[in-house]
JSON list of C-alpha atoms in Angstrom, two decimals:
[
{"chain": "A", "resi": 1, "resn": "UNK", "atom": "CA", "xyz": [121.94, 135.09, 82.88]},
{"chain": "A", "resi": 2, "resn": "UNK", "atom": "CA", "xyz": [123.22, 132.63, 85.51]},
{"chain": "A", "resi": 3, "resn": "UNK", "atom": "CA", "xyz": [120.77, 134.01, 88.07]},
{"chain": "A", "resi": 4, "resn": "UNK", "atom": "CA", "xyz": [117.85, 133.47, 85.68]},
{"chain": "A", "resi": 5, "resn": "UNK", "atom": "CA", "xyz": [118.87, 129.85, 85.21]},
{"chain": "A", "resi": 6, "resn": "UNK", "atom": "CA", "xyz": [119.14, 129.30, 88.91]},
{"chain": "A", "resi": 7, "resn": "UNK", "atom": "CA", "xyz": [115.81, 130.92, 89.52]},
{"chain": "A", "resi": 8, "resn": "UNK", "atom": "CA", "xyz": [114.22, 128.81, 86.77]},
{"chain": "A", "resi": 9, "resn": "UNK", "atom": "CA", "xyz": [115.62, 125.59, 88.26]},
{"chain": "A", "resi": 10, "resn": "UNK", "atom": "CA", "xyz": [114.39, 126.52, 91.75]},
{"chain": "A", "resi": 11, "resn": "UNK", "atom": "CA", "xyz": [110.95, 127.45, 90.46]},
{"chain": "A", "resi": 12, "resn": "UNK", "atom": "CA", "xyz": [110.68, 124.08, 88.64]},
{"chain": "A", "resi": 13, "resn": "UNK", "atom": "CA", "xyz": [111.80, 122.33, 91.76]},
{"chain": "A", "resi": 14, "resn": "UNK", "atom": "CA", "xyz": [109.27, 124.19, 93.89]},
{"chain": "A", "resi": 15, "resn": "UNK", "atom": "CA", "xyz": [106.53, 123.38, 91.43]},
{"chain": "A", "resi": 16, "resn": "UNK", "atom": "CA", "xyz": [107.32, 119.67, 91.37]},
{"chain": "A", "resi": 17, "resn": "UNK", "atom": "CA", "xyz": [107.76, 119.55, 95.16]},
{"chain": "A", "resi": 18, "resn": "UNK", "atom": "CA", "xyz": [104.37, 121.15, 95.68]},
{"chain": "A", "resi": 19, "resn": "UNK", "atom": "CA", "xyz": [102.66, 118.51, 93.54]},
{"chain": "A", "resi": 20, "resn": "UNK", "atom": "CA", "xyz": [104.26, 115.45, 95.10]},
{"chain": "A", "resi": 21, "resn": "UNK", "atom": "CA", "xyz": [102.51, 113.88, 98.12]},
{"chain": "A", "resi": 22, "resn": "UNK", "atom": "CA", "xyz": [104.89, 112.87, 100.87]},
{"chain": "A", "resi": 23, "resn": "UNK", "atom": "CA", "xyz": [104.81, 109.26, 102.04]},
{"chain": "A", "resi": 24, "resn": "UNK", "atom": "CA", "xyz": [101.46, 108.43, 103.56]},
{"chain": "A", "resi": 25, "resn": "UNK", "atom": "CA", "xyz": [101.26, 105.62, 106.09]},
{"chain": "A", "resi": 26, "resn": "UNK", "atom": "CA", "xyz": [98.50, 103.04, 105.61]},
{"chain": "A", "resi": 27, "resn": "UNK", "atom": "CA", "xyz": [95.19, 103.94, 107.29]},
{"chain": "A", "resi": 28, "resn": "UNK", "atom": "CA", "xyz": [94.41, 102.35, 110.66]},
{"chain": "A", "resi": 29, "resn": "UNK", "atom": "CA", "xyz": [92.80, 99.04, 109.91]},
{"chain": "A", "resi": 30, "resn": "UNK", "atom": "CA", "xyz": [89.37, 99.71, 111.49]},
{"chain": "A", "resi": 31, "resn": "UNK", "atom": "CA", "xyz": [88.87, 102.64, 109.12]},
{"chain": "A", "resi": 32, "resn": "UNK", "atom": "CA", "xyz": [89.17, 100.31, 106.12]},
{"chain": "A", "resi": 33, "resn": "UNK", "atom": "CA", "xyz": [86.10, 98.29, 107.10]},
{"chain": "A", "resi": 34, "resn": "UNK", "atom": "CA", "xyz": [82.52, 99.41, 106.37]},
{"chain": "A", "resi": 35, "resn": "UNK", "atom": "CA", "xyz": [78.99, 98.19, 107.02]},
{"chain": "A", "resi": 36, "resn": "UNK", "atom": "CA", "xyz": [76.02, 100.50, 106.92]},
{"chain": "A", "resi": 37, "resn": "UNK", "atom": "CA", "xyz": [74.93, 101.88, 110.26]},
{"chain": "A", "resi": 38, "resn": "UNK", "atom": "CA", "xyz": [77.80, 100.45, 112.25]},
{"chain": "A", "resi": 39, "resn": "UNK", "atom": "CA", "xyz": [79.82, 102.64, 114.60]},
{"chain": "A", "resi": 40, "resn": "UNK", "atom": "CA", "xyz": [83.54, 102.72, 114.94]},
{"chain": "A", "resi": 41, "resn": "UNK", "atom": "CA", "xyz": [83.29, 100.93, 118.25]},
{"chain": "A", "resi": 42, "resn": "UNK", "atom": "CA", "xyz": [81.26, 98.08, 116.66]},
{"chain": "A", "resi": 43, "resn": "UNK", "atom": "CA", "xyz": [83.81, 97.75, 113.87]},
{"chain": "A", "resi": 44, "resn": "UNK", "atom": "CA", "xyz": [86.59, 97.37, 116.41]},
{"chain": "A", "resi": 45, "resn": "UNK", "atom": "CA", "xyz": [84.55, 94.96, 118.55]},
{"chain": "A", "resi": 46, "resn": "UNK", "atom": "CA", "xyz": [83.96, 92.77, 115.48]},
{"chain": "A", "resi": 47, "resn": "UNK", "atom": "CA", "xyz": [87.59, 92.94, 114.50]},
{"chain": "A", "resi": 48, "resn": "UNK", "atom": "CA", "xyz": [88.70, 91.73, 117.91]},
{"chain": "A", "resi": 49, "resn": "UNK", "atom": "CA", "xyz": [86.02, 89.02, 117.91]},
{"chain": "A", "resi": 50, "resn": "UNK", "atom": "CA", "xyz": [87.35, 87.88, 114.47]},
{"chain": "A", "resi": 51, "resn": "UNK", "atom": "CA", "xyz": [90.93, 87.50, 115.70]},
{"chain": "A", "resi": 52, "resn": "UNK", "atom": "CA", "xyz": [92.53, 90.93, 115.13]},
{"chain": "A", "resi": 53, "resn": "UNK", "atom": "CA", "xyz": [94.58, 92.00, 118.20]},
{"chain": "A", "resi": 54, "resn": "UNK", "atom": "CA", "xyz": [93.16, 95.55, 118.20]},
{"chain": "A", "resi": 55, "resn": "UNK", "atom": "CA", "xyz": [91.87, 98.43, 116.05]},
{"chain": "A", "resi": 56, "resn": "UNK", "atom": "CA", "xyz": [95.10, 98.59, 114.16]},
{"chain": "A", "resi": 57, "resn": "UNK", "atom": "CA", "xyz": [94.64, 95.04, 112.95]},
{"chain": "A", "resi": 58, "resn": "UNK", "atom": "CA", "xyz": [97.95, 93.23, 112.60]},
{"chain": "A", "resi": 59, "resn": "UNK", "atom": "CA", "xyz": [99.94, 96.45, 112.05]},
{"chain": "A", "resi": 60, "resn": "UNK", "atom": "CA", "xyz": [103.19, 96.14, 114.01]},
{"chain": "A", "resi": 61, "resn": "UNK", "atom": "CA", "xyz": [102.51, 92.58, 115.05]},
{"chain": "A", "resi": 62, "resn": "UNK", "atom": "CA", "xyz": [105.40, 90.28, 114.17]},
{"chain": "A", "resi": 63, "resn": "UNK", "atom": "CA", "xyz": [105.15, 86.87, 112.50]},
{"chain": "A", "resi": 64, "resn": "UNK", "atom": "CA", "xyz": [101.44, 86.98, 111.61]},
{"chain": "A", "resi": 65, "resn": "UNK", "atom": "CA", "xyz": [100.82, 84.07, 109.25]},
{"chain": "A", "resi": 66, "resn": "UNK", "atom": "CA", "xyz": [98.79, 84.48, 106.06]},
{"chain": "A", "resi": 67, "resn": "UNK", "atom": "CA", "xyz": [96.47, 81.88, 107.53]},
{"chain": "A", "resi": 68, "resn": "UNK", "atom": "CA", "xyz": [95.79, 84.01, 110.64]},
{"chain": "A", "resi": 69, "resn": "UNK", "atom": "CA", "xyz": [95.31, 87.20, 108.65]},
{"chain": "A", "resi": 70, "resn": "UNK", "atom": "CA", "xyz": [93.04, 85.46, 106.08]},
{"chain": "A", "resi": 71, "resn": "UNK", "atom": "CA", "xyz": [90.89, 83.88, 108.84]},
{"chain": "A", "resi": 72, "resn": "UNK", "atom": "CA", "xyz": [90.39, 87.28, 110.47]},
{"chain": "A", "resi": 73, "resn": "UNK", "atom": "CA", "xyz": [89.43, 88.90, 107.13]},
{"chain": "A", "resi": 74, "resn": "UNK", "atom": "CA", "xyz": [87.09, 86.08, 106.21]},
{"chain": "A", "resi": 75, "resn": "UNK", "atom": "CA", "xyz": [85.35, 86.40, 109.56]},
{"chain": "A", "resi": 76, "resn": "UNK", "atom": "CA", "xyz": [84.81, 90.10, 108.91]},
{"chain": "A", "resi": 77, "resn": "UNK", "atom": "CA", "xyz": [83.44, 89.47, 105.44]},
{"chain": "A", "resi": 78, "resn": "UNK", "atom": "CA", "xyz": [81.14, 86.76, 106.81]},
{"chain": "A", "resi": 79, "resn": "UNK", "atom": "CA", "xyz": [79.90, 89.25, 109.45]},
{"chain": "A", "resi": 80, "resn": "UNK", "atom": "CA", "xyz": [78.76, 91.54, 106.60]},
{"chain": "A", "resi": 81, "resn": "UNK", "atom": "CA", "xyz": [81.66, 93.98, 106.47]},
{"chain": "A", "resi": 82, "resn": "UNK", "atom": "CA", "xyz": [83.30, 95.13, 103.27]},
{"chain": "A", "resi": 83, "resn": "UNK", "atom": "CA", "xyz": [86.58, 96.86, 102.53]},
{"chain": "A", "resi": 84, "resn": "UNK", "atom": "CA", "xyz": [85.89, 100.49, 101.69]},
{"chain": "A", "resi": 85, "resn": "UNK", "atom": "CA", "xyz": [88.30, 100.36, 98.72]},
{"chain": "A", "resi": 86, "resn": "UNK", "atom": "CA", "xyz": [86.68, 97.21, 97.30]},
{"chain": "A", "resi": 87, "resn": "UNK", "atom": "CA", "xyz": [89.61, 94.95, 98.12]},
{"chain": "A", "resi": 88, "resn": "UNK", "atom": "CA", "xyz": [88.51, 91.32, 98.39]},
{"chain": "A", "resi": 89, "resn": "UNK", "atom": "CA", "xyz": [91.12, 90.42, 100.95]},
{"chain": "A", "resi": 90, "resn": "UNK", "atom": "CA", "xyz": [93.94, 87.93, 101.01]},
{"chain": "A", "resi": 91, "resn": "UNK", "atom": "CA", "xyz": [91.71, 85.20, 99.63]},
{"chain": "A", "resi": 92, "resn": "UNK", "atom": "CA", "xyz": [91.15, 87.20, 96.47]},
{"chain": "A", "resi": 93, "resn": "UNK", "atom": "CA", "xyz": [94.84, 86.85, 95.54]},
{"chain": "A", "resi": 94, "resn": "UNK", "atom": "CA", "xyz": [96.14, 84.16, 93.23]},
{"chain": "A", "resi": 95, "resn": "UNK", "atom": "CA", "xyz": [98.47, 82.66, 95.94]},
{"chain": "A", "resi": 96, "resn": "UNK", "atom": "CA", "xyz": [95.52, 82.13, 98.31]},
{"chain": "A", "resi": 97, "resn": "UNK", "atom": "CA", "xyz": [94.76, 78.59, 97.13]},
{"chain": "A", "resi": 98, "resn": "UNK", "atom": "CA", "xyz": [97.30, 77.30, 99.68]},
{"chain": "A", "resi": 99, "resn": "UNK", "atom": "CA", "xyz": [95.63, 79.12, 102.55]},
{"chain": "A", "resi": 100, "resn": "UNK", "atom": "CA", "xyz": [93.15, 76.93, 104.37]},
{"chain": "A", "resi": 101, "resn": "UNK", "atom": "CA", "xyz": [91.06, 79.78, 105.67]},
{"chain": "A", "resi": 102, "resn": "UNK", "atom": "CA", "xyz": [90.40, 80.77, 102.06]},
{"chain": "A", "resi": 103, "resn": "UNK", "atom": "CA", "xyz": [89.07, 77.38, 101.18]},
{"chain": "A", "resi": 104, "resn": "UNK", "atom": "CA", "xyz": [86.56, 77.12, 103.97]},
{"chain": "A", "resi": 105, "resn": "UNK", "atom": "CA", "xyz": [82.93, 77.72, 103.03]}
]
């Protein structure tokens, strides 16, 4: 009887473990931007021109202000890019009223 209980517990654990996705890191920033007919290299070029340090965006960069990040995002949006997931960027958040880059037209 004890062996059946242990087998049952292990089978439940295996079932749950098989359904759970392990931690997934965020995608590389350039893959989150989209504009019809634009290549990966063009996305990265636009990102750098808009103030991102590289294709990873600000990932791993210390002390990036919300102002800097918002300005880079706004530049990409103005260039015609959109976020693939529909995210409106930092400036779409409630706290963005204090960010100057969000208030520029």
